[in-house]
Coordinates of C-alpha atoms in Angstrom, one line a residue:
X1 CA 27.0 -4.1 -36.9
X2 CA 23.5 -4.9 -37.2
X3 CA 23.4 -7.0 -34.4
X4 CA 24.8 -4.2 -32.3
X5 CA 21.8 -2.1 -34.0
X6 CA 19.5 -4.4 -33.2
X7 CA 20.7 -4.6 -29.3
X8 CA 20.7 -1.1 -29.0
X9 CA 17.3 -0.7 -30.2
X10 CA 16.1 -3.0 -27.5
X11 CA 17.9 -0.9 -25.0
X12 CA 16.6 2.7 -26.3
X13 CA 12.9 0.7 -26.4
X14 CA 13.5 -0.6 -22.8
X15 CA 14.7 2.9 -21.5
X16 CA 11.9 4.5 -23.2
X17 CA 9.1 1.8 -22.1
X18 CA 11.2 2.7 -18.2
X19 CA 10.2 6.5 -18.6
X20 CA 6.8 5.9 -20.1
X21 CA 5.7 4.6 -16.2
X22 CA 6.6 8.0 -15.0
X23 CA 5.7 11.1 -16.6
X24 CA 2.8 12.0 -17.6
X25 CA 1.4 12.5 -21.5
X26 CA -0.4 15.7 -22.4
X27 CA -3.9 14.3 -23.0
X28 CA -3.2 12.8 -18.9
X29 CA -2.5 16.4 -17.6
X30 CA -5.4 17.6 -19.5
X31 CA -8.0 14.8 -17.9
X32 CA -6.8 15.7 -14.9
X33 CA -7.3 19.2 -15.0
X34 CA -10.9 19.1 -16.0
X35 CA -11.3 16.3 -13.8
X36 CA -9.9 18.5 -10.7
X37 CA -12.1 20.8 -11.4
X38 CA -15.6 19.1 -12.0
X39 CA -14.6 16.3 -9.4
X40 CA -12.8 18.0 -6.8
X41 CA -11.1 15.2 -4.6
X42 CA -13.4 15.3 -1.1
X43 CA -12.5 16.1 1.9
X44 CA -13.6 13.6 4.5
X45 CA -13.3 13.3 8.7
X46 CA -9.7 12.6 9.0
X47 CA -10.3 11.6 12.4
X48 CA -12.5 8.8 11.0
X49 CA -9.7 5.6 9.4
X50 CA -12.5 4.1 7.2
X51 CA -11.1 3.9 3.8
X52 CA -12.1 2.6 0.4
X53 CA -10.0 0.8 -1.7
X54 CA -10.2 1.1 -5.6
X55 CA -7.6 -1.0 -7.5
X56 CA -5.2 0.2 -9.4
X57 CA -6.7 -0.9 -13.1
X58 CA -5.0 1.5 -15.7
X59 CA -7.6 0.5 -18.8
X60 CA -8.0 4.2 -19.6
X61 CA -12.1 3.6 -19.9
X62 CA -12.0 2.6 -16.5
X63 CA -10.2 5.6 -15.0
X64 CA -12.7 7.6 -15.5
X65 CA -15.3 5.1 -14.3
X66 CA -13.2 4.9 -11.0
X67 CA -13.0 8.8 -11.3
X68 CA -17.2 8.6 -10.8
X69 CA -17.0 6.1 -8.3
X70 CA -14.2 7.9 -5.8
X71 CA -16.4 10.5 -5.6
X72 CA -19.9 9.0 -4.8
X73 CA -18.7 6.1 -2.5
X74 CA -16.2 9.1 -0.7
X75 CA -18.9 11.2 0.3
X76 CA -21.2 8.6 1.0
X77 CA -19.3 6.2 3.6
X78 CA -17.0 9.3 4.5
X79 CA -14.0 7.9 3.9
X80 CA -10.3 8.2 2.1
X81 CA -9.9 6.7 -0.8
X82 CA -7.1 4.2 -1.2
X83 CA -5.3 2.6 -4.5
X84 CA -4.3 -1.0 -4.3
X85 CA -2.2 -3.2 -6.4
X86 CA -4.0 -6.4 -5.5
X87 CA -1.0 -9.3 -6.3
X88 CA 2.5 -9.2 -4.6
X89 CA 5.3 -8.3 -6.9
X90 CA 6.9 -11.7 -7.7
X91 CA 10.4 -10.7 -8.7
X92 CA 12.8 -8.0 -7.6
X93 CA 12.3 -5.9 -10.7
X94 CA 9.1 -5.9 -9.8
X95 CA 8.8 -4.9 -6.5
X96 CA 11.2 -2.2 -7.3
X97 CA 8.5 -1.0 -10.1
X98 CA 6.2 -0.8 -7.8
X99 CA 8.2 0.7 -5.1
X100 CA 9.1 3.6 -7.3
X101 CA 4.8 3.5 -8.3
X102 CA 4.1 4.4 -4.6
X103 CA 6.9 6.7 -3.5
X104 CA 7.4 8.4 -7.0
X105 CA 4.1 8.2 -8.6
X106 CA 3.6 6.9 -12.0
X107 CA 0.8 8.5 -14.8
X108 CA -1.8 6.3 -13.9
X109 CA -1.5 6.7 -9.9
X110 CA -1.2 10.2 -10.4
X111 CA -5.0 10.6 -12.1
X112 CA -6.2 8.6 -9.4
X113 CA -4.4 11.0 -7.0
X114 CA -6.3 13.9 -9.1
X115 CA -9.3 12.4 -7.7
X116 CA -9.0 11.9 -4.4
X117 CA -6.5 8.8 -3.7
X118 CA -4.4 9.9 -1.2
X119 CA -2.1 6.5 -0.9
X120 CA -0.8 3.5 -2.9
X121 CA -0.9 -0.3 -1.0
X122 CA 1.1 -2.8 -2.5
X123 CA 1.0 -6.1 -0.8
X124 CA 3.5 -8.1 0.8
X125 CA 4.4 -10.0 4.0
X126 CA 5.9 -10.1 7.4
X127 CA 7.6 -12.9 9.2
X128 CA 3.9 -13.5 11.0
X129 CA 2.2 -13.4 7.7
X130 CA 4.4 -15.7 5.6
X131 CA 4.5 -18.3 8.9
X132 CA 0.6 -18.3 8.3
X133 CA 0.9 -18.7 4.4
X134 CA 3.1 -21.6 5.0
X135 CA 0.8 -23.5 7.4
X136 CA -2.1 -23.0 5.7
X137 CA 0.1 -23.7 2.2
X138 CA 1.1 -27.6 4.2
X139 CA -2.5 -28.1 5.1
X140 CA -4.1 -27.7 1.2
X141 CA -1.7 -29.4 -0.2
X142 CA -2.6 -32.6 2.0
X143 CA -6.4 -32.1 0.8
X144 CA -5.3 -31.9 -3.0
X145 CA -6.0 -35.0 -5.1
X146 CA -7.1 -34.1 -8.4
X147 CA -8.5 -31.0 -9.9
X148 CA -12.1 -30.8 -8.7
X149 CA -10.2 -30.4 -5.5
X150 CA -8.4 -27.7 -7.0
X151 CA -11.6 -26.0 -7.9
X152 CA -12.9 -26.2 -4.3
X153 CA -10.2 -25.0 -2.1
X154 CA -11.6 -23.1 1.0
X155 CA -9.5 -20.9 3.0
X156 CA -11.5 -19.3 6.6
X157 CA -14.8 -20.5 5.4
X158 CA -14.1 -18.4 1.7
X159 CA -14.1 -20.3 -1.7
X160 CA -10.3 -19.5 -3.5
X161 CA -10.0 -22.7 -5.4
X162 CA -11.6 -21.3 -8.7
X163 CA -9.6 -18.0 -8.8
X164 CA -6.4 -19.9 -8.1
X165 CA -7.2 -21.9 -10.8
X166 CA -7.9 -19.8 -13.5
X167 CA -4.9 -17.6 -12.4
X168 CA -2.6 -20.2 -13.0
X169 CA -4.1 -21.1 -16.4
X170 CA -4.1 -17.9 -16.9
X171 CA -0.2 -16.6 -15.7
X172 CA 1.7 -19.8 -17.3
X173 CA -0.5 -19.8 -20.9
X174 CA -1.3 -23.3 -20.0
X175 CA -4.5 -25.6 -20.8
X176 CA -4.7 -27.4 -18.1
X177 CA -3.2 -28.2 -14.4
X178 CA -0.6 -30.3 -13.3
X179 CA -1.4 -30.1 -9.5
X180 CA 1.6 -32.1 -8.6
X181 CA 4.0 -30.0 -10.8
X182 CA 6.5 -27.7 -8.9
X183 CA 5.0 -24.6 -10.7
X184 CA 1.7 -25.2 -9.7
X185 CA 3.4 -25.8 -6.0
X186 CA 4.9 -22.4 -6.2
X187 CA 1.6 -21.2 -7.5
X188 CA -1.2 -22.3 -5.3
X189 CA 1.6 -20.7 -2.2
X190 CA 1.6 -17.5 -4.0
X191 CA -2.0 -17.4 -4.1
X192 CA -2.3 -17.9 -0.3
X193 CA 0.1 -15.7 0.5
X194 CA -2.3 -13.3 -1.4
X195 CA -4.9 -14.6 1.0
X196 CA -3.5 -14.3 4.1
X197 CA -2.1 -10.9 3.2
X198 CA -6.0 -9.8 2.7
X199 CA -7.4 -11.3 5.5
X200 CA -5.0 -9.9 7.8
X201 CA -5.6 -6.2 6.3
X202 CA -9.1 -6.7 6.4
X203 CA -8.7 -7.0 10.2
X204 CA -6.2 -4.5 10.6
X205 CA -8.6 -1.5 8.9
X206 CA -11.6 -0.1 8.6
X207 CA -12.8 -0.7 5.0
X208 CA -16.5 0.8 3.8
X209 CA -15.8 -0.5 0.9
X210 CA -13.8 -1.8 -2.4
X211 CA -14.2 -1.2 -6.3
X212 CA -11.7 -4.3 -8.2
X213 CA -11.8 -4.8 -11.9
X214 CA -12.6 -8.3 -12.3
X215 CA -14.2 -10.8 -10.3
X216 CA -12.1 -14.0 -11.5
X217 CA -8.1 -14.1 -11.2
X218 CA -6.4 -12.9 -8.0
X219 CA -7.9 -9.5 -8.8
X220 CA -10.9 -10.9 -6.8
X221 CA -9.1 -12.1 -4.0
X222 CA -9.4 -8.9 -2.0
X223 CA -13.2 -8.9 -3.4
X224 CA -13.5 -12.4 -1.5
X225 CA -11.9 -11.3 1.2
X226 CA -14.3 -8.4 1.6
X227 CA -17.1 -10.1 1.0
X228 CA -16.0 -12.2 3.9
X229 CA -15.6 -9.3 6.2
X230 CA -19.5 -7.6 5.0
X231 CA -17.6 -4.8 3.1
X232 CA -19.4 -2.8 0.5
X233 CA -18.2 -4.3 -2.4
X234 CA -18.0 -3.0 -5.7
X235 CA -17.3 -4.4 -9.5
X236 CA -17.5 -0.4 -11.7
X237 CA -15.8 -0.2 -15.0
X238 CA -16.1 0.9 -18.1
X239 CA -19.1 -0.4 -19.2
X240 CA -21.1 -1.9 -16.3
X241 CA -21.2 -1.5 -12.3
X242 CA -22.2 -4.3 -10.0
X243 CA -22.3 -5.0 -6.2
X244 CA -21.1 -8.0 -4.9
X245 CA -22.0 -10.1 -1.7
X246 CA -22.2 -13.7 0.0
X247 CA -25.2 -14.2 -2.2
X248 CA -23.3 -13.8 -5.7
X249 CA -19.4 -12.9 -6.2
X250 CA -19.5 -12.8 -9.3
X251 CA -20.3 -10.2 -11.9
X252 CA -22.8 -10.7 -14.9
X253 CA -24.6 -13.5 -13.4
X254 CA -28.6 -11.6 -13.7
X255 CA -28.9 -13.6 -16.7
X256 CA -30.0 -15.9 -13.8
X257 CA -32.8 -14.0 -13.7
X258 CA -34.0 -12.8 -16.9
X259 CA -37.3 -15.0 -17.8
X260 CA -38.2 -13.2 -14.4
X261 CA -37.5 -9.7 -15.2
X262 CA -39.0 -9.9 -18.7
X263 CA -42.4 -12.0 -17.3
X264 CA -42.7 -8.3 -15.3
X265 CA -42.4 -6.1 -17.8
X266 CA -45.2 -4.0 -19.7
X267 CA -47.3 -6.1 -22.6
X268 CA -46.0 -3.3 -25.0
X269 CA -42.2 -3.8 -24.2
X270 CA -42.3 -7.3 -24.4
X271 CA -43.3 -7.3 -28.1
X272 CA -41.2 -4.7 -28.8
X273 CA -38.3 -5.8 -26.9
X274 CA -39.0 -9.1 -29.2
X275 CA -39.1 -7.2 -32.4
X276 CA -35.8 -5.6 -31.6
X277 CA -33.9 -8.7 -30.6
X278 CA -35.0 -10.6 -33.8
X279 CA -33.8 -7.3 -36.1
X280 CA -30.4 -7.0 -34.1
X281 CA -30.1 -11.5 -33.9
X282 CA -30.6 -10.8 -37.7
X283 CA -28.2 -8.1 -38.6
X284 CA -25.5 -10.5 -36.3
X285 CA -26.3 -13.1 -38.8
X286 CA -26.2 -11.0 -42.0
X287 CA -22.0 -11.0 -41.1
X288 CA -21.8 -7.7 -39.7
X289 CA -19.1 -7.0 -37.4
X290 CA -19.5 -6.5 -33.7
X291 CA -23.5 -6.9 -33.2
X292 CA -23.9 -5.9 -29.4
X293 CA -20.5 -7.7 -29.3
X294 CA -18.0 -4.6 -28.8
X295 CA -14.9 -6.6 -28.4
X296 CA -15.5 -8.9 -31.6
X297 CA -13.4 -7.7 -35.0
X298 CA -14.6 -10.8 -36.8
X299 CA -18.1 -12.3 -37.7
X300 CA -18.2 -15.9 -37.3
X301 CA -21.6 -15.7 -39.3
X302 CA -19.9 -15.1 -43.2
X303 CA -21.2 -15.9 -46.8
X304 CA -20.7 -19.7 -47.1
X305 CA -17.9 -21.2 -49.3
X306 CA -18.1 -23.0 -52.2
X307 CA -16.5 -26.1 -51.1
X308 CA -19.0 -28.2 -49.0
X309 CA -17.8 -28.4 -45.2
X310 CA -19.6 -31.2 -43.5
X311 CA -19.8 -35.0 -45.2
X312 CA -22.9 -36.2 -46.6
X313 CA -23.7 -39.1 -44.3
X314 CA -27.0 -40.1 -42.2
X315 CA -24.7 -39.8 -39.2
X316 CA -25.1 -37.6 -36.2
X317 CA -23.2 -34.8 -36.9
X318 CA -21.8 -32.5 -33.6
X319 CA -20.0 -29.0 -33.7
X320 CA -17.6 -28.6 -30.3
X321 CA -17.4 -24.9 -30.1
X322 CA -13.9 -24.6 -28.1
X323 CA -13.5 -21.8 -25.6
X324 CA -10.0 -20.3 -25.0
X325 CA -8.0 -22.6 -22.7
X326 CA -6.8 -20.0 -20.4
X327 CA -9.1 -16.9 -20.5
X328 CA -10.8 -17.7 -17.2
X329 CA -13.0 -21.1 -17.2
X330 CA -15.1 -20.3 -14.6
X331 CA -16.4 -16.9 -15.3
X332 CA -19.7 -17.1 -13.5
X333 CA -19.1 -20.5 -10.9
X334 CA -18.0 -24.3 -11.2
X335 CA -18.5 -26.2 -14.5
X336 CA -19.2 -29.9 -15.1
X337 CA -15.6 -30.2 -16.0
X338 CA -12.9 -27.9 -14.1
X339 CA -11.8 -26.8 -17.2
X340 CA -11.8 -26.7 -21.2
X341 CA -9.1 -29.0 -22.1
X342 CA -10.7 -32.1 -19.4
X343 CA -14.6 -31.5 -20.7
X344 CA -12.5 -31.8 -24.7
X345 CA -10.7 -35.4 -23.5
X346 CA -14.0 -36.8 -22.0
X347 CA -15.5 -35.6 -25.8
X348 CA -12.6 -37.2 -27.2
X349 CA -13.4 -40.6 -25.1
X350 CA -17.4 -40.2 -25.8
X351 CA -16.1 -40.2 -29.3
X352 CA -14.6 -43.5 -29.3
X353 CA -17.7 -45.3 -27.6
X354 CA -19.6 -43.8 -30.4
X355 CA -20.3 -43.5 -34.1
X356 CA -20.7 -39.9 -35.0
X357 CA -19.1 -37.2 -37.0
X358 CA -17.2 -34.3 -34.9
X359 CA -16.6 -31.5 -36.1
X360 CA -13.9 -28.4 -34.3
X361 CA -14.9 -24.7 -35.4
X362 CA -12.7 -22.0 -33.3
X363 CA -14.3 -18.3 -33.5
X364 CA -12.2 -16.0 -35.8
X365 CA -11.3 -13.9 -33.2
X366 CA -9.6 -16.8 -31.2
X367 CA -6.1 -15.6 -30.2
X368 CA -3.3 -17.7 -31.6
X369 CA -2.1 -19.7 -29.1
X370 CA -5.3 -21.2 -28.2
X371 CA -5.8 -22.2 -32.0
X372 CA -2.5 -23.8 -32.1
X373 CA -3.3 -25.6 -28.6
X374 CA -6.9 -26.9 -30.1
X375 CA -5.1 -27.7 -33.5
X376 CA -2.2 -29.8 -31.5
X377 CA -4.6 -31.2 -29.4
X378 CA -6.8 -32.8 -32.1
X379 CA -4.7 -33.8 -34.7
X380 CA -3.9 -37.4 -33.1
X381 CA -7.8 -37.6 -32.7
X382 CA -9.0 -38.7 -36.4
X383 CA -12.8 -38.7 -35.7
X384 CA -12.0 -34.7 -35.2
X385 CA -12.0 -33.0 -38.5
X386 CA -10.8 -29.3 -37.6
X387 CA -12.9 -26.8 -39.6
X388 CA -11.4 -23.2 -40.9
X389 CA -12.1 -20.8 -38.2
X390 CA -13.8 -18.3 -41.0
X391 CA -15.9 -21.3 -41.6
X392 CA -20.0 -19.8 -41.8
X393 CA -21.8 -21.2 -39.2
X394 CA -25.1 -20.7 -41.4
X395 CA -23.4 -22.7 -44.1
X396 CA -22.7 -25.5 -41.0
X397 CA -26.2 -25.7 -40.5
X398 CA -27.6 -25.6 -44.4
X399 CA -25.0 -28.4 -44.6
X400 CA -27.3 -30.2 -41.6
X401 CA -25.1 -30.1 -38.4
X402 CA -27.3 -31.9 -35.6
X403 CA -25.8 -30.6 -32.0
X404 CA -23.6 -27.8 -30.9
X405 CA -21.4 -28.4 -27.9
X406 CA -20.0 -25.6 -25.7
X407 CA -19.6 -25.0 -22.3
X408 CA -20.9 -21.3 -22.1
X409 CA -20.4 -19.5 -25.5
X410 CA -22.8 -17.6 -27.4
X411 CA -23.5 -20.4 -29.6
X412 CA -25.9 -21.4 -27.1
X413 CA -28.3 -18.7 -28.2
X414 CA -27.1 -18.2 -31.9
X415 CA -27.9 -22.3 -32.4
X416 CA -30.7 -21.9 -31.0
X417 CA -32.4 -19.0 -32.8
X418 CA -31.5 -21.2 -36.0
X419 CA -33.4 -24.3 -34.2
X420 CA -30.8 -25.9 -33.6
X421 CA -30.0 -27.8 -30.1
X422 CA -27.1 -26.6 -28.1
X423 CA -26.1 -29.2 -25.1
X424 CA -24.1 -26.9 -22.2
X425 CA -21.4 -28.4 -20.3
X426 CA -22.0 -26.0 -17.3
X427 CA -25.0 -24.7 -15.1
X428 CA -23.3 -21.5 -14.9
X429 CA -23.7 -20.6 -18.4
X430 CA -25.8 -17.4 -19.3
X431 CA -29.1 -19.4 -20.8
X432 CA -29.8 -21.1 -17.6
X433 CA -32.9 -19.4 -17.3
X434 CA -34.5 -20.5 -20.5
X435 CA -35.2 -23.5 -22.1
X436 CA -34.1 -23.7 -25.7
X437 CA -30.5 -25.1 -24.3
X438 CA -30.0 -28.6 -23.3
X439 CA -28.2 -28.3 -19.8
X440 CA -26.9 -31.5 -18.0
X441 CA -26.8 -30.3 -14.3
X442 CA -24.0 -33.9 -13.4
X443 CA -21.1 -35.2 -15.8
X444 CA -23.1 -38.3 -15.4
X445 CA -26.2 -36.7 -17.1
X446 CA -24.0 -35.1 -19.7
X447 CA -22.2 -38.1 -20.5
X448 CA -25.1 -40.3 -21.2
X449 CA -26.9 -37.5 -23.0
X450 CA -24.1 -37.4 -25.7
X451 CA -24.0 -41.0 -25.3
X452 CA -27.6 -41.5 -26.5
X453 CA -28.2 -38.7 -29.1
X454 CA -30.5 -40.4 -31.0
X455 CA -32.8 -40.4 -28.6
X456 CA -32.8 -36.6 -27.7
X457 CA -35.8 -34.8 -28.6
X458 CA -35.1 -31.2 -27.9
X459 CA -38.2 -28.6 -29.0
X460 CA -37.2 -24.8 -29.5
X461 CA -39.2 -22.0 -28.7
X462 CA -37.0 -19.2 -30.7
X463 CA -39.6 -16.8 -28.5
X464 CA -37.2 -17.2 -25.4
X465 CA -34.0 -16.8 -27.2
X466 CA -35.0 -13.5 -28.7
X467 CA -36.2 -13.1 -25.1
X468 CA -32.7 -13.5 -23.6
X469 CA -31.4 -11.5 -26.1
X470 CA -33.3 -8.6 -25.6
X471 CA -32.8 -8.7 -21.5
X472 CA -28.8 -9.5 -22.2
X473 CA -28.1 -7.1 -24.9
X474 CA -31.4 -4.2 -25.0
X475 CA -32.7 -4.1 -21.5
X476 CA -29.5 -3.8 -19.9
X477 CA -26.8 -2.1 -21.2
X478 CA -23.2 -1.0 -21.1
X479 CA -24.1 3.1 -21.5
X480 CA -23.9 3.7 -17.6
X481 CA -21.3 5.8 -18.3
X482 CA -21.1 6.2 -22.1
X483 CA -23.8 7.8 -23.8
X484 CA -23.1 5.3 -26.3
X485 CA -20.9 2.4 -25.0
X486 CA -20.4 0.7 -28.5
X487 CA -19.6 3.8 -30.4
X488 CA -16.9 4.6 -27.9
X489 CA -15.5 1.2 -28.1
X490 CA -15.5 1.5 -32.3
X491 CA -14.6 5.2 -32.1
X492 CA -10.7 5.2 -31.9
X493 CA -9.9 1.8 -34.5
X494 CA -13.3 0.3 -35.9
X495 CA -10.9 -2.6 -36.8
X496 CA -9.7 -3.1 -33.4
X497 CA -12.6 -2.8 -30.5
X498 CA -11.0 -4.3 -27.8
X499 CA -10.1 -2.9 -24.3
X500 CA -6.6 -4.0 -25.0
X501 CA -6.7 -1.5 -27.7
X502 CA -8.3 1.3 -25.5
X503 CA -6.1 0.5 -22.3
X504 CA -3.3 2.1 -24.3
X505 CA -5.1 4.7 -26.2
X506 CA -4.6 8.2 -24.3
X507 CA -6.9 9.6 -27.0
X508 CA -10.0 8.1 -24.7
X509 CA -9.4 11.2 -22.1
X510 CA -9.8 14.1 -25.1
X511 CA -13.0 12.1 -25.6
X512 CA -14.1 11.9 -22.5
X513 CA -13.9 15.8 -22.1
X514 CA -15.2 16.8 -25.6
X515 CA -18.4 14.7 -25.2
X516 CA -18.6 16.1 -21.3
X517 CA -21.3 18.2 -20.5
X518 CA -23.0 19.6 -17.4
X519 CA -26.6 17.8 -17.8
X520 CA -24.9 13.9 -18.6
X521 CA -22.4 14.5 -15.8
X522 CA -25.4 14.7 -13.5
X523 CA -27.3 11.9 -14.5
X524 CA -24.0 9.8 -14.1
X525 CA -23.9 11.0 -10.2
X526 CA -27.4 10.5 -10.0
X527 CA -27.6 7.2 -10.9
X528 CA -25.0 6.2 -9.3
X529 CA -25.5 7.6 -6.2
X530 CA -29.3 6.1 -6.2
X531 CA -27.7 2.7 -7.1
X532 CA -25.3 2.8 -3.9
X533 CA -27.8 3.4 -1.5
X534 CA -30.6 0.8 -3.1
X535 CA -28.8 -2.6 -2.7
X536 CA -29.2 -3.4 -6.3
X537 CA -27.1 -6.2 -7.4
X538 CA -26.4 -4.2 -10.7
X539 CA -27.1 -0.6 -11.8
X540 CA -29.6 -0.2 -14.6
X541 CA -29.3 2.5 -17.2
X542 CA -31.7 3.5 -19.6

């Protein structure tokens, strides 16, 4: 009998979780309402077909982002707004979903219908379409012979190989590739259908532009596409809005030019701006929770423990600060190494040819699978002693660790503002401007850097990490569209301030309206508006 309970349950929880993509909750109706009425869908030349596509993201922060951006792009190219899915549905459950989505409507389509969508595309292919896929599928898979070649797949002139990638990392919860495996066969055809089903609507219409949620994944297909075609093409969310182009198509990449942007500014803002960073670098390593960091519920920056962490020995001692295996390696461009798990085997073969202490330190907000991946990974590897996640890094650094290693990660300027060197497996990290990083632009280089640690002399001027800081973290900002982005975030659970948390919570629209007034609505438009018609790569708000 409780077995039959227990099936049941699933059932009522499967019917339930059926309905919930249909009807619409109370605090829905009530955005859209107020959003009818201070954003009134436009009307636009319907003998014009120009259209822009916003995807269909349903993080309930970025709904009302989109809501801002329907109605400035609509009036200024002219043009109907369309909602896209951007991935075909894989299975027949699926694409029946979806089916239902476009002919029926479900909650979230239905606010974007409140302002201004008009239609629903959800991709898939023709007899024409999927003969292209598969020609195009039997030519990449001749040119595929390891994973850098992965990486660097090029379809009509347009770089895929890196979204492809990450997808697949991504989809399957794996670490790395097998390229030879039938899933990543099934896969890397998927993915060009994807392609081919883009390129072929991006000749088939007239788009002024597109607004997609993330510039990695197969979410940023249609964005490559587009870029491809010289669309107006848009990255606006919750917390930041960027353009996107042949130049740069990716997202959060100005760090690139920070050391310029600060060399401009006023005398008097540089030594405050410097002042401010220090305070806020300071209160991050005090052990307070979510420092400029709205997504972080843990501080990797404790009291230390009793118990000493590191040996005692005269030998080199190096932290490898692991990044998630799957969570997109290639957030801002190509790596030295194509992704997390081969950059930690060549460590693991530096370490052989070598006679230092390593030391593995996940973040305590690493998600589990990841930890037991990194865990599973090391144990055969005995120079790898595996530190407790909660483990301080001040106490690391007391106890006298000599290097951090990380591809990307923050530790780059947190090391570094505690004068310690940080060596970067990637160009594309966000330090790249400054010096206070060690960054190997070749595996070669890196290689025989970690090969020859004794030798590095690395000086730190802590002046150009608080300098980053303040352009990263002060300067720019994520209140766009939040008076106060981080008090939002921490508003509905200060114990849980992730988007995952706030894609679900409805409570983000009574929000919304109760902090709504005439005057902010205004300077949203405003800045907006000036930001679409100035080329900016990203839109600054003060």
């Amino acid at each position: 009998s409780k077995l039959i309970f227990v099936n049941m349950q699933k059932i009522l929880d499967s019917i339930n979780k059926f309905f919930k993509l249909f009807f619409l909750s109370k605090k829905q109706k009530h955005f859209m309402n107020h959003n009818y009425d201070i954003l009134r869908p436009n009307k636009v030349d319907k003998s014009g077909q120009k259209i822009i596509l916003i995807e269909l993201n349903e993080l309930v922060t970025n709904i009302v982002a989109f809501s801002y951006f329907a109605s400035c792009t609509s009036k200024k190219y002219n043009a109907k707004l369309t909602a896209f899915f951007p991935r075909i549905p894989r299975n027949f459950y699926k694409k029946m979903i979806w089916k239902f989505k476009s002919v029926l409507g479900s909650p979230g389509y239905r606010v974007f219908k409140s302002f201004g969508v008009s239609s629903l595309i959800i991709p898939s292919l023709n007899k024409h379409l999927s003969k292209e896929s598969n020609r195009i599928y039997n030519e990449q898979t001749g040119l595929i012979n390891n994973k850098d070649d992965v990486e660097k797949i090029t379809i009509n002139g347009v770089l895929f190989g890196d979204l492809i990638y990450d997808y697949y990392l991504n989809y399957y919860k794996l670490p790395s590739i097998d390229f030879e495996s039938k899933n990543f066969r099934a896969h890397l055809k998927y993915c060009i259908q994807l392609i081919v089903y883009w390129n072929n609507f991006f000749v088939e219409n007239d788009v002024a532009a597109i607004n997609v949620s993330h510039t990695v994944y197969t979410n940023a297909i249609p964005l490559r596409v587009a870029i491809s075609f010289d669309v107006n093409c848009f990255q606006c969310n919750e917390s930041h809005v960027y353009r996107l182009s042949h130049d740069n198509v990716f997202a959060y990449k100005d760090f690139v030019n920070y050391k310029k942007l600060f060399a401009n500014l006023e005398d008097n803002e540089k030594i405050s701006g410097i002042k401010k960073a220090k305070q806020r670098i300071e209160k991050r390593f005090s052990g307070e929770v979510g420092v400029d960091m709205a997504y972080s519920k843990k501080s990797a920056f404790s009291l230390p423990e009793k118990d000493r962490l590191l040996s005692d020995s005269d030998k080199i001692k190096i932290l490898v600060a692991p990044h998630c295996f799957f969570d997109s390696p290639h957030p801002y461009g190509l790596n030295l190494f194509p992704d997390v798990f081969e950059w930690l085997e060549e460590l693991v073969r530096i370490s052989n040819q070598t006679d230092y202490e390593w030391y593995i330190k996940t973040h305590p907000d690493f998600i589990i699978e990841t930890k037991s991946l990194i865990e599973d990974f090391f144990r055969p590897h005995l120079k790898f002693k595996l530190l407790p996640s909660s483990a301080s890094h001040l106490q690391l650094v007391e106890e006298g660790i000599d290097f951090a290693l990380t591809m990307y990660g923050t530790i780059g300027f947190e090391y570094a503002a505690m004068n310690k060197p940080v060596i970067n497996a990637s160009i594309n990290n966000p330090h790249i401007a400054y010096d206070f990083n060690i960054n190997p632009k070749s595996r070669e280089v890196f290689i025989e850097i970690l090969m020859n640690l004794k030798d590095v002399k690395h000086q730190i001027n802590v002046n150009g990490v608080y300098e980053y800081y303040y352009m990263k973290h002060l300067f720019f900002n994520c209140n766009w569209l939040w008076k106060d982005f981080e008090l939002m975030a921490s508003h509905f659970n200060p114990l849980d301030r992730s988007a995952r948390y706030r894609q679900k919570n409805e409570e983000v629209y009574s929000y919304w309206i109760e902090n709504w007034s005439e005057k902010r609505h205004e300077e949203i438009l405003n800045n907006l508006n000036k930001f679409v018609d100035s080329g900016d790569y990203r839109l600054i708000s003060k």
